[in-house]
Amino acid sequence: MTTHGLFIDGTWGPSASGRTFAVENPATGETIAMVADGDGTDARRAIEVAGARQLDWSRSAPRERGEILRRTYEIIVDRTDELAALITAEMGKPLAEARGEVMYGAEFFRWFAEEAVRIGGDHTLSGDGRTRILVTKGPVGPCVLVTPWNFPLAMGARKIGPAVAAGCTMVFKPAEQTPLTSLALTRILTEAGLPAGVLNVVTTSGPGGVVGPWMRSGIARKISFTGSTDVGRLLLAQAAENVMRSSMELGGNAPFLVCEDAALDRAVEGAVTAKMRNMGEACTAANRFFVHQSVAGEFSAKLGERMSALKVADGTTRGAEVGPLIDRAGLEKVERLVDDAVRRGASVVVGGSRLSGHGYFYAPTVLADVPTDASLMSTEIFGPVAPIIPFDDEDEAVRLANDTDWGLVGYVFTTDLDRAFRLGEALDVGMVGVNTGLVSNPAAPFGGVKHSGLGREGGRAGIEEYLESKYLAMPRS
Ligand code: NAD
């Protein structure tokens, strides 16, 4: 079995302790690789390297950085099948979806290859005309990158792409469940010409023991985190100590609104996309379906029909549409949430239980007439469960949709243009899908409000997160 090392200062090697940990295939429960188990000693070495390399890297030519990113994009595209197989093996999503993630992730490198040479500045005169104000932009400095397991390639791409484009060095800790794709990506970046020490990767089974020393180091100037709101909060508190720039892509509790005038078949297709991408294990997953009472019955029936027809299988099986959940804890959480909703009065339209056999499979599920006090209304389900809650009028739908601490994304299905704008504006979220169940796009600013996070990834805003402004005051003589 392959054992993968840490990547520090351009060299692969074992962890200081020599310990390793296992990576498991969630469809079979089998160990597929061993990975170096980094700790504080490795973490300190990595951040020191990132700190030492920062000045040189910040002086590199934007075109050079852009070309490294462009080559990275091309190599990823060339190796789509290989990378998709790795994602499926360690994370479980069906191969077709894994290929989709590879292309989505690759596009961030292409986007930021183009951004690297477009870093601008500003030149104005003070109000009294006596001072020239020259604003330049430079890299914020060494960055701490921490990613979750649900999109092992894309989550790293959304951070490494802009950090390289801006000229930041990095220390990177991928999720313990899915480090293999990140290590493959690291090899690709090296092949594409990324200089030694710019990206340093420490895998670990004890995240606090690696990320903590980075946050306390005083060397890192920024943290970019994607993951749960609880861990995000902890890292924000740690960032406060050294007043670090912080980008937080945290959890969601997306409302999905179906109005009485919606094109129902389109809404059903949008619902399947918004719910079932990644088996429901996405921060953007529709978590609560608010459907006008006049169409709730028909919508539930149609969605139930579509969901029960989905092919649930090991991600490598031909035609698989729904893979296993990431681990036992994830499966048991979904079970608990569905049981709770049913106990409180929800009815099961389809699914409603785990599937027997190996792996952490849960049946695609539709629940109708879910009461608003059910736990899944205020918890990220992270599984293939669509709870439907009927509403009477638009005001009620907006009130229910916004009645949550999160605010990442919302979905609105209506054929009335005024209503689409009205609802889009009324939802307390960072992104709105109008008659679509998919908002993720490298050219768009991805991110949320409230407890869903701070900052944006992608679009023109994406690189700004890694840039600091400096202003030069020059009197006119
Ligand atoms: P998680 O918060 O448990 O883990 C995320 C990362 O944080 C992992 O790398 C983990 O090792 C690390 N981590 C855990 N404890 C830590 C600690 N004490 N100190 C430092 N790092 C620590 O989240 P997860 O279960 O991997 O991912 C699922 C969550 O991620 C969901 O809440 C989901 O909504 C969110 N997510 C958000 C986005 C977004 O863009 N908003 C995208 C994908 C996932």
Short mmCIF file of C-alpha atoms and ligand atoms in Angstrom, two decimals:
data_model
loop_
_atom_site.label_atom_id
_atom_site.label_comp_id
_atom_site.label_asym_id
_atom_site.label_seq_id
_atom_site.Cartn_x
_atom_site.Cartn_y
_atom_site.Cartn_z
CA MET A 1 0.00 0.00 0.00
CA THR A 2 1.26 3.49 -0.89
CA THR A 3 2.34 5.80 1.93
CA HIS A 4 2.26 9.52 1.11
CA GLY A 5 4.54 12.05 2.73
CA LEU A 6 4.26 15.69 3.69
CA PHE A 7 5.34 18.33 1.16
CA ILE A 8 7.54 21.01 2.71
CA ASP A 9 10.01 23.27 0.90
CA GLY A 10 9.57 21.36 -2.34
CA THR A 11 10.42 17.98 -0.80
CA TRP A 12 8.27 14.98 0.05
CA GLY A 13 9.07 13.31 3.35
CA PRO A 14 7.72 11.56 6.43
CA SER A 15 6.27 13.40 9.40
CA ALA A 16 8.65 14.25 12.25
CA SER A 17 7.03 11.57 14.41
CA GLY A 18 7.12 8.98 11.61
CA ARG A 19 3.43 8.29 12.24
CA THR A 20 0.89 7.73 9.48
CA PHE A 21 -2.89 7.43 9.27
CA ALA A 22 -5.24 5.52 6.99
CA VAL A 23 -7.48 6.89 4.24
CA GLU A 24 -10.66 4.88 3.78
CA ASN A 25 -12.94 4.27 0.80
CA PRO A 26 -16.43 5.12 2.14
CA ALA A 27 -18.15 2.77 -0.32
CA THR A 28 -16.27 -0.29 0.98
CA GLY A 29 -14.73 0.73 4.29
CA GLU A 30 -11.34 -0.45 2.97
CA THR A 31 -8.07 1.39 3.59
CA ILE A 32 -6.78 2.71 0.26
CA ALA A 33 -3.59 4.52 1.32
CA MET A 34 -1.53 5.64 4.28
CA VAL A 35 -0.66 9.29 4.74
CA ALA A 36 1.95 11.02 6.91
CA ASP A 37 0.46 12.21 10.19
CA GLY A 38 1.90 15.69 10.71
CA ASP A 39 2.07 17.45 14.06
CA GLY A 40 3.27 20.73 15.56
CA THR A 41 6.92 20.11 14.63
CA ASP A 42 6.01 19.65 10.95
CA ALA A 43 3.62 22.60 11.12
CA ARG A 44 6.30 24.94 12.43
CA ARG A 45 8.77 23.86 9.76
CA ALA A 46 6.16 24.42 7.03
CA ILE A 47 5.15 27.91 8.17
CA GLU A 48 8.78 28.96 8.56
CA VAL A 49 9.45 27.95 4.97
CA ALA A 50 6.34 29.82 3.79
CA GLY A 51 7.49 32.89 5.71
CA ALA A 52 11.03 32.71 4.34
CA ARG A 53 9.86 32.35 0.71
CA GLN A 54 7.25 35.14 0.81
CA LEU A 55 9.43 38.09 -0.22
CA ASP A 56 10.94 36.39 -3.28
CA TRP A 57 7.61 35.03 -4.39
CA SER A 58 5.93 38.42 -4.04
CA ARG A 59 8.53 39.78 -6.50
CA SER A 60 7.81 37.13 -9.14
CA ALA A 61 6.34 38.34 -12.40
CA PRO A 62 2.54 38.18 -12.60
CA ARG A 63 2.84 36.51 -15.99
CA GLU A 64 5.04 33.78 -14.50
CA ARG A 65 2.43 33.10 -11.82
CA GLY A 66 -0.33 33.19 -14.41
CA GLU A 67 1.46 30.66 -16.59
CA ILE A 68 1.99 28.26 -13.70
CA LEU A 69 -1.76 28.43 -13.08
CA ARG A 70 -2.56 28.00 -16.74
CA ARG A 71 -0.33 24.91 -16.97
CA THR A 72 -1.96 23.56 -13.82
CA TYR A 73 -5.35 23.95 -15.49
CA GLU A 74 -4.14 22.09 -18.56
CA ILE A 75 -2.56 19.21 -16.64
CA ILE A 76 -5.70 18.78 -14.51
CA VAL A 77 -7.88 18.64 -17.63
CA ASP A 78 -5.51 16.09 -19.21
CA ARG A 79 -5.75 13.92 -16.09
CA THR A 80 -9.47 14.26 -15.52
CA ASP A 81 -10.11 10.52 -15.36
CA GLU A 82 -7.23 9.80 -13.02
CA LEU A 83 -8.20 12.60 -10.62
CA ALA A 84 -11.89 11.69 -10.76
CA ALA A 85 -11.05 8.10 -9.83
CA LEU A 86 -9.07 9.35 -6.84
CA ILE A 87 -11.92 11.62 -5.68
CA THR A 88 -14.41 8.76 -5.96
CA ALA A 89 -12.12 6.38 -4.12
CA GLU A 90 -11.54 8.59 -1.08
CA MET A 91 -14.77 10.57 -1.00
CA GLY A 92 -17.41 8.34 -2.56
CA LYS A 93 -19.18 10.55 -5.10
CA PRO A 94 -20.10 8.89 -8.40
CA LEU A 95 -17.44 9.08 -11.11
CA ALA A 96 -19.55 11.32 -13.35
CA GLU A 97 -19.83 13.85 -10.53
CA ALA A 98 -16.16 13.50 -9.70
CA ARG A 99 -15.34 14.39 -13.32
CA GLY A 100 -17.61 17.42 -12.95
CA GLU A 101 -15.69 18.46 -9.85
CA VAL A 102 -12.36 18.09 -11.66
CA MET A 103 -13.53 20.43 -14.43
CA TYR A 104 -15.03 22.86 -11.93
CA GLY A 105 -11.78 22.89 -9.92
CA ALA A 106 -9.63 23.23 -13.04
CA GLU A 107 -11.61 26.29 -14.10
CA PHE A 108 -10.47 28.16 -10.97
CA PHE A 109 -6.88 27.76 -12.12
CA ARG A 110 -7.79 29.06 -15.57
CA TRP A 111 -9.74 31.96 -14.07
CA PHE A 112 -6.94 32.98 -11.70
CA ALA A 113 -4.30 32.53 -14.43
CA GLU A 114 -6.16 35.36 -16.14
CA GLU A 115 -6.50 37.39 -12.93
CA ALA A 116 -2.78 37.24 -12.07
CA VAL A 117 -1.94 39.77 -14.79
CA ARG A 118 -4.90 42.05 -14.05
CA ILE A 119 -4.04 43.13 -10.50
CA GLY A 120 -4.74 46.83 -10.59
CA GLY A 121 -4.35 49.84 -8.40
CA ASP A 122 -5.64 53.38 -8.29
CA HIS A 123 -4.44 56.93 -8.73
CA THR A 124 -6.46 59.94 -7.57
CA LEU A 125 -5.97 63.45 -6.26
CA SER A 126 -6.95 64.50 -2.76
CA GLY A 127 -10.01 66.76 -2.50
CA ASP A 128 -7.86 69.88 -2.06
CA GLY A 129 -5.76 68.92 -5.08
CA ARG A 130 -2.53 69.03 -3.10
CA THR A 131 -1.74 65.31 -2.80
CA ARG A 132 -1.42 62.47 -5.27
CA ILE A 133 -2.94 59.29 -3.89
CA LEU A 134 -1.36 56.23 -5.40
CA VAL A 135 -2.84 52.87 -4.38
CA THR A 136 -0.91 49.67 -5.08
CA LYS A 137 -1.93 46.09 -4.37
CA GLY A 138 0.37 43.36 -3.14
CA PRO A 139 0.07 39.89 -1.65
CA VAL A 140 -1.30 39.77 1.86
CA GLY A 141 1.49 37.37 2.91
CA PRO A 142 1.76 33.72 3.94
CA CYS A 143 -1.68 32.08 4.00
CA VAL A 144 -3.10 29.22 6.03
CA LEU A 145 -5.46 27.13 3.87
CA VAL A 146 -7.79 24.57 5.45
CA THR A 147 -10.31 22.59 3.39
CA PRO A 148 -13.19 20.11 3.97
CA TRP A 149 -13.64 16.64 2.52
CA ASN A 150 -16.72 17.15 0.35
CA PHE A 151 -15.01 18.66 -2.74
CA PRO A 152 -11.40 17.50 -2.30
CA LEU A 153 -10.12 19.10 -5.51
CA ALA A 154 -12.32 22.16 -5.92
CA MET A 155 -11.98 23.47 -2.37
CA GLY A 156 -8.20 23.53 -2.64
CA ALA A 157 -8.38 25.05 -6.14
CA ARG A 158 -10.56 27.93 -4.92
CA LYS A 159 -7.83 28.93 -2.45
CA ILE A 160 -4.54 27.96 -4.11
CA GLY A 161 -5.54 29.59 -7.43
CA PRO A 162 -5.99 33.12 -6.08
CA ALA A 163 -3.13 32.80 -3.56
CA VAL A 164 -0.69 31.92 -6.35
CA ALA A 165 -2.11 34.65 -8.61
CA ALA A 166 -1.66 37.25 -5.86
CA GLY A 167 1.87 36.08 -4.95
CA CYS A 168 1.16 34.58 -1.52
CA THR A 169 3.01 31.59 -0.09
CA MET A 170 0.89 28.94 1.60
CA VAL A 171 0.63 26.25 4.22
CA PHE A 172 -2.19 23.88 3.37
CA LYS A 173 -3.98 21.27 5.46
CA PRO A 174 -6.53 19.17 3.56
CA ALA A 175 -9.30 17.25 5.34
CA GLU A 176 -8.14 14.02 7.00
CA GLN A 177 -10.81 11.98 5.16
CA THR A 178 -9.65 13.07 1.68
CA PRO A 179 -5.98 14.09 1.54
CA LEU A 180 -5.06 12.08 -1.57
CA THR A 181 -6.61 14.42 -4.15
CA SER A 182 -4.88 17.42 -2.53
CA LEU A 183 -1.54 15.60 -2.69
CA ALA A 184 -2.14 14.81 -6.37
CA LEU A 185 -2.95 18.48 -6.96
CA THR A 186 0.27 19.46 -5.18
CA ARG A 187 2.27 17.22 -7.54
CA ILE A 188 0.54 18.85 -10.52
CA LEU A 189 1.32 22.37 -9.30
CA THR A 190 4.97 21.37 -8.88
CA GLU A 191 5.01 19.90 -12.37
CA ALA A 192 3.50 23.14 -13.64
CA GLY A 193 6.49 25.03 -12.23
CA LEU A 194 5.42 26.25 -8.78
CA PRO A 195 8.72 27.02 -7.00
CA ALA A 196 9.74 25.09 -3.88
CA GLY A 197 8.40 26.46 -0.61
CA VAL A 198 5.49 28.41 -2.11
CA LEU A 199 2.98 25.67 -1.28
CA ASN A 200 3.63 23.48 1.78
CA VAL A 201 1.23 20.68 2.60
CA VAL A 202 0.84 19.02 5.99
CA THR A 203 -1.62 16.15 6.28
CA THR A 204 -2.71 15.16 9.77
CA SER A 205 -5.27 13.21 11.75
CA GLY A 206 -5.12 15.93 14.45
CA PRO A 207 -6.07 19.20 12.73
CA GLY A 208 -5.82 21.44 15.80
CA GLY A 209 -2.22 20.33 16.38
CA VAL A 210 -1.16 21.60 12.95
CA VAL A 211 -3.44 24.57 12.27
CA GLY A 212 -3.08 25.90 15.84
CA PRO A 213 0.70 26.47 15.55
CA TRP A 214 0.17 28.15 12.17
CA MET A 215 -2.38 30.54 13.66
CA ARG A 216 -0.13 31.33 16.62
CA SER A 217 3.06 31.60 14.55
CA GLY A 218 2.83 35.31 13.86
CA ILE A 219 4.17 34.45 10.38
CA ALA A 220 0.84 33.66 8.69
CA ARG A 221 -1.03 36.81 7.68
CA LYS A 222 -4.22 35.20 6.46
CA ILE A 223 -6.49 32.23 7.07
CA SER A 224 -8.79 30.90 4.37
CA PHE A 225 -11.04 28.19 5.74
CA THR A 226 -13.85 26.12 4.25
CA GLY A 227 -15.75 23.87 6.61
CA SER A 228 -18.23 23.87 9.43
CA THR A 229 -19.36 27.01 11.22
CA ASP A 230 -18.16 25.64 14.57
CA VAL A 231 -14.57 25.19 13.41
CA GLY A 232 -14.75 28.50 11.52
CA ARG A 233 -15.68 30.29 14.72
CA LEU A 234 -12.77 28.68 16.55
CA LEU A 235 -10.33 29.75 13.83
CA LEU A 236 -11.73 33.29 13.80
CA ALA A 237 -11.02 33.50 17.53
CA GLN A 238 -7.46 32.27 16.88
CA ALA A 239 -7.09 34.73 13.99
CA ALA A 240 -8.02 37.57 16.35
CA GLU A 241 -4.83 36.97 18.39
CA ASN A 242 -2.61 37.91 15.45
CA VAL A 243 -5.22 40.10 13.68
CA MET A 244 -5.12 37.90 10.58
CA ARG A 245 -7.17 38.52 7.44
CA SER A 246 -9.90 35.88 7.42
CA SER A 247 -11.96 34.27 4.66
CA MET A 248 -14.56 31.84 5.93
CA GLU A 249 -16.70 29.60 3.73
CA LEU A 250 -18.90 27.94 6.32
CA GLY A 251 -22.07 25.93 6.56
CA GLY A 252 -25.43 26.55 4.91
CA ASN A 253 -29.12 25.85 5.43
CA ALA A 254 -30.38 26.72 1.97
CA PRO A 255 -34.07 27.48 1.43
CA PHE A 256 -35.59 26.34 -1.87
CA LEU A 257 -38.76 28.28 -2.72
CA VAL A 258 -41.33 26.95 -5.19
CA CYS A 259 -44.03 29.52 -5.92
CA GLU A 260 -47.50 28.72 -7.21
CA ASP A 261 -46.55 30.03 -10.69
CA ALA A 262 -43.32 27.97 -10.94
CA ALA A 263 -42.73 25.73 -13.95
CA LEU A 264 -43.09 22.61 -11.83
CA ASP A 265 -41.01 20.18 -13.89
CA ARG A 266 -38.17 22.68 -13.98
CA ALA A 267 -38.50 23.15 -10.22
CA VAL A 268 -38.31 19.39 -9.70
CA GLU A 269 -35.16 19.15 -11.83
CA GLY A 270 -33.68 22.13 -9.98
CA ALA A 271 -34.54 20.45 -6.69
CA VAL A 272 -32.76 17.24 -7.66
CA THR A 273 -29.66 19.24 -8.62
CA ALA A 274 -29.71 21.47 -5.56
CA LYS A 275 -30.36 18.55 -3.22
CA MET A 276 -28.51 15.61 -4.69
CA ARG A 277 -25.23 17.09 -5.93
CA ASN A 278 -22.63 15.25 -3.87
CA MET A 279 -25.34 13.10 -2.17
CA GLY A 280 -26.53 16.25 -0.41
CA GLU A 281 -23.10 16.72 1.17
CA ALA A 282 -22.64 20.27 -0.09
CA CYS A 283 -22.79 23.60 1.71
CA THR A 284 -25.05 24.74 -1.15
CA ALA A 285 -27.44 21.78 -0.72
CA ALA A 286 -31.10 22.77 -0.53
CA ASN A 287 -31.94 21.96 3.09
CA ARG A 288 -35.54 23.20 3.35
CA PHE A 289 -38.10 23.13 0.51
CA PHE A 290 -40.82 25.75 0.97
CA VAL A 291 -43.55 25.00 -1.55
CA HIS A 292 -46.79 26.93 -2.09
CA GLN A 293 -49.61 24.85 -0.65
CA SER A 294 -51.48 24.83 -4.00
CA VAL A 295 -48.64 22.88 -5.68
CA ALA A 296 -47.05 21.14 -2.66
CA GLY A 297 -48.80 17.79 -3.27
CA GLU A 298 -47.88 17.64 -6.95
CA PHE A 299 -44.31 18.81 -6.29
CA SER A 300 -43.80 16.19 -3.53
CA ALA A 301 -45.12 13.40 -5.74
CA LYS A 302 -42.97 14.40 -8.74
CA LEU A 303 -39.86 14.91 -6.64
CA GLY A 304 -40.47 11.57 -4.91
CA GLU A 305 -40.71 9.86 -8.29
CA ARG A 306 -37.43 11.42 -9.49
CA MET A 307 -35.59 10.73 -6.24
CA SER A 308 -36.62 7.09 -6.00
CA ALA A 309 -35.49 6.52 -9.61
CA LEU A 310 -31.92 7.64 -8.85
CA LYS A 311 -29.37 4.86 -9.01
CA VAL A 312 -27.67 4.44 -5.65
CA ALA A 313 -24.39 2.54 -5.92
CA ASP A 314 -20.66 2.53 -5.32
CA GLY A 315 -19.39 5.57 -7.24
CA THR A 316 -17.43 3.40 -9.67
CA THR A 317 -20.54 1.49 -10.81
CA ARG A 318 -21.64 2.44 -14.32
CA GLY A 319 -24.60 4.85 -14.19
CA ALA A 320 -24.27 5.46 -10.43
CA GLU A 321 -26.01 8.72 -9.48
CA VAL A 322 -25.84 8.60 -5.68
CA GLY A 323 -22.84 7.30 -3.74
CA PRO A 324 -22.32 6.61 -0.04
CA LEU A 325 -22.12 9.25 2.68
CA ILE A 326 -18.65 10.08 3.91
CA ASP A 327 -18.61 8.04 7.13
CA ARG A 328 -20.63 6.37 9.85
CA ALA A 329 -21.11 9.61 11.77
CA GLY A 330 -22.55 11.28 8.66
CA LEU A 331 -24.93 8.37 8.08
CA GLU A 332 -26.11 8.27 11.69
CA LYS A 333 -26.71 12.03 11.69
CA VAL A 334 -29.03 11.73 8.67
CA GLU A 335 -30.86 8.84 10.33
CA ARG A 336 -31.37 10.85 13.51
CA LEU A 337 -32.68 13.89 11.64
CA VAL A 338 -35.18 11.90 9.56
CA ASP A 339 -36.43 9.93 12.59
CA ASP A 340 -36.90 13.17 14.50
CA ALA A 341 -38.90 14.78 11.65
CA VAL A 342 -41.13 11.70 11.34
CA ARG A 343 -41.68 11.56 15.10
CA ARG A 344 -42.84 15.18 14.95
CA GLY A 345 -45.37 14.46 12.20
CA ALA A 346 -43.61 14.51 8.81
CA SER A 347 -44.65 11.81 6.34
CA VAL A 348 -42.19 9.81 4.26
CA VAL A 349 -42.94 10.14 0.53
CA VAL A 350 -39.97 7.99 -0.52
CA GLY A 351 -36.85 6.61 1.19
CA GLY A 352 -36.50 7.26 4.90
CA SER A 353 -33.88 4.69 5.84
CA ARG A 354 -30.30 3.55 5.35
CA LEU A 355 -29.58 0.88 2.77
CA SER A 356 -28.35 -2.49 3.91
CA GLY A 357 -24.93 -3.87 2.98
CA HIS A 358 -21.43 -2.39 3.02
CA GLY A 359 -20.72 1.33 2.93
CA TYR A 360 -22.57 4.33 4.30
CA PHE A 361 -25.53 4.45 1.93
CA TYR A 362 -28.79 6.28 2.69
CA ALA A 363 -31.83 6.13 0.41
CA PRO A 364 -32.82 9.34 -1.45
CA THR A 365 -35.65 10.63 0.71
CA VAL A 366 -38.56 13.04 0.39
CA LEU A 367 -40.46 14.09 3.52
CA ALA A 368 -43.80 15.93 3.21
CA ASP A 369 -45.54 18.24 5.68
CA VAL A 370 -42.43 18.69 7.77
CA PRO A 371 -43.20 20.73 10.92
CA THR A 372 -41.05 23.82 11.39
CA ASP A 373 -39.80 22.60 14.78
CA ALA A 374 -38.14 19.50 13.27
CA SER A 375 -34.38 19.45 13.98
CA LEU A 376 -33.48 19.28 10.29
CA MET A 377 -34.95 22.77 9.80
CA SER A 378 -32.08 24.21 11.83
CA THR A 379 -29.34 21.65 11.05
CA GLU A 380 -27.33 21.07 7.90
CA ILE A 381 -28.61 17.62 6.85
CA PHE A 382 -25.60 16.79 4.65
CA GLY A 383 -27.45 13.86 3.15
CA PRO A 384 -29.98 12.96 0.43
CA VAL A 385 -33.09 14.15 2.27
CA ALA A 386 -35.58 16.73 0.93
CA PRO A 387 -37.98 18.05 3.59
CA ILE A 388 -41.04 19.83 2.15
CA ILE A 389 -42.85 22.55 4.09
CA PRO A 390 -45.98 24.08 2.54
CA PHE A 391 -46.52 27.87 2.73
CA ASP A 392 -49.53 30.13 2.15
CA ASP A 393 -48.06 33.39 0.88
CA GLU A 394 -44.82 35.03 -0.15
CA ASP A 395 -44.29 36.88 3.14
CA GLU A 396 -44.55 33.64 5.07
CA ALA A 397 -42.10 31.94 2.69
CA VAL A 398 -39.53 34.72 3.14
CA ARG A 399 -39.98 34.73 6.91
CA LEU A 400 -39.47 30.97 7.13
CA ALA A 401 -36.55 31.02 4.67
CA ASN A 402 -34.71 33.71 6.66
CA ASP A 403 -35.45 32.13 10.02
CA THR A 404 -31.96 30.61 10.34
CA ASP A 405 -28.51 31.69 11.47
CA TRP A 406 -27.05 30.74 8.08
CA GLY A 407 -27.18 32.64 4.79
CA LEU A 408 -25.13 30.99 2.07
CA VAL A 409 -27.51 30.42 -0.83
CA GLY A 410 -31.23 30.36 -1.63
CA TYR A 411 -33.17 29.05 -4.63
CA VAL A 412 -36.31 30.63 -6.09
CA PHE A 413 -38.56 29.02 -8.68
CA THR A 414 -41.13 31.32 -10.26
CA THR A 415 -42.10 32.46 -13.77
CA ASP A 416 -42.96 35.96 -12.54
CA LEU A 417 -40.01 38.29 -13.17
CA ASP A 418 -41.01 40.83 -10.52
CA ARG A 419 -41.39 38.10 -7.96
CA ALA A 420 -37.99 36.63 -8.87
CA PHE A 421 -36.32 39.98 -8.15
CA ARG A 422 -38.44 40.60 -5.05
CA LEU A 423 -37.64 37.22 -3.52
CA GLY A 424 -34.01 37.35 -4.62
CA GLU A 425 -33.64 40.66 -2.80
CA ALA A 426 -35.56 39.53 0.28
CA LEU A 427 -33.56 36.39 0.98
CA ASP A 428 -30.78 36.91 3.53
CA VAL A 429 -28.10 35.02 1.60
CA GLY A 430 -24.93 35.62 -0.41
CA MET A 431 -26.16 33.85 -3.57
CA VAL A 432 -29.54 33.15 -5.17
CA GLY A 433 -30.33 30.61 -7.87
CA VAL A 434 -33.29 31.85 -9.92
CA ASN A 435 -34.93 28.91 -11.66
CA THR A 436 -31.69 26.95 -11.30
CA GLY A 437 -30.39 24.52 -8.71
CA LEU A 438 -26.72 25.30 -9.36
CA VAL A 439 -24.96 28.58 -8.53
CA SER A 440 -21.29 27.54 -8.26
CA ASN A 441 -19.22 29.16 -10.99
CA PRO A 442 -15.54 30.22 -10.99
CA ALA A 443 -16.51 33.56 -12.56
CA ALA A 444 -18.96 34.37 -9.75
CA PRO A 445 -18.34 35.55 -6.17
CA PHE A 446 -19.13 32.51 -4.03
CA GLY A 447 -19.85 33.09 -0.35
CA GLY A 448 -22.38 33.72 2.34
CA VAL A 449 -23.66 36.11 4.99
CA LYS A 450 -24.52 35.62 8.68
CA HIS A 451 -22.99 32.40 10.08
CA SER A 452 -22.21 31.17 6.55
CA GLY A 453 -19.03 33.15 6.45
CA LEU A 454 -16.88 36.10 5.45
CA GLY A 455 -15.46 36.95 2.05
CA ARG A 456 -15.92 35.52 -1.44
CA GLU A 457 -14.16 32.91 -3.55
CA GLY A 458 -14.09 33.23 -7.34
CA GLY A 459 -15.15 36.05 -9.62
CA ARG A 460 -13.39 39.40 -9.52
CA ALA A 461 -13.72 39.43 -5.73
CA GLY A 462 -11.76 36.18 -5.36
CA ILE A 463 -8.25 37.57 -5.75
CA GLU A 464 -8.97 40.62 -3.56
CA GLU A 465 -9.12 38.29 -0.57
CA TYR A 466 -5.39 37.67 -1.07
CA LEU A 467 -4.34 41.26 -1.75
CA GLU A 468 -3.53 44.09 0.57
CA SER A 469 -3.76 47.76 -0.47
CA LYS A 470 -0.99 50.20 0.19
CA TYR A 471 -1.38 53.89 -0.45
CA LEU A 472 1.43 56.32 -1.18
CA ALA A 473 0.80 59.98 -0.45
CA MET A 474 2.84 62.22 -2.75
CA PRO A 475 2.44 65.96 -2.38
CA ARG A 476 2.27 67.98 -5.62
CA SER A 477 4.89 70.65 -5.53
P1 NAD B 1 -15.07 20.53 9.43
O1 NAD B 1 -15.25 21.92 9.92
O2 NAD B 1 -15.22 19.43 10.39
O3 NAD B 1 -13.63 20.35 8.80
C1 NAD B 1 -13.13 21.25 7.85
C2 NAD B 1 -11.63 21.32 7.97
O4 NAD B 1 -11.30 21.86 9.24
C3 NAD B 1 -10.95 19.96 7.89
O5 NAD B 1 -9.74 20.11 7.18
C4 NAD B 1 -10.66 19.64 9.34
O6 NAD B 1 -9.57 18.79 9.53
C5 NAD B 1 -10.37 21.02 9.89
N1 NAD B 1 -10.52 21.13 11.34
C6 NAD B 1 -11.35 20.44 12.15
N2 NAD B 1 -11.15 20.81 13.43
C7 NAD B 1 -10.18 21.75 13.43
C8 NAD B 1 -9.53 22.52 14.45
N3 NAD B 1 -9.83 22.37 15.72
N4 NAD B 1 -8.59 23.41 14.07
C9 NAD B 1 -8.27 23.56 12.79
N5 NAD B 1 -8.83 22.87 11.77
C10 NAD B 1 -9.78 21.97 12.09
O7 NAD B 1 -16.03 20.39 8.18
P2 NAD B 1 -16.22 19.13 7.23
O8 NAD B 1 -17.07 18.15 7.94
O9 NAD B 1 -14.92 18.68 6.68
O10 NAD B 1 -17.00 19.79 6.02
C11 NAD B 1 -18.35 19.99 6.03
C12 NAD B 1 -18.67 21.44 6.35
O11 NAD B 1 -18.02 22.30 5.41
C13 NAD B 1 -20.13 21.73 6.21
O12 NAD B 1 -20.56 22.55 7.27
C14 NAD B 1 -20.22 22.48 4.89
O13 NAD B 1 -21.34 23.30 4.76
C15 NAD B 1 -18.96 23.24 4.89
N6 NAD B 1 -18.60 23.65 3.53
C16 NAD B 1 -18.73 24.97 3.20
C17 NAD B 1 -18.44 25.37 1.91
C18 NAD B 1 -18.58 26.82 1.52
O14 NAD B 1 -18.00 27.19 0.52
N7 NAD B 1 -19.33 27.64 2.24
C19 NAD B 1 -17.99 24.44 0.97
C20 NAD B 1 -17.88 23.10 1.34
C21 NAD B 1 -18.18 22.73 2.64
#
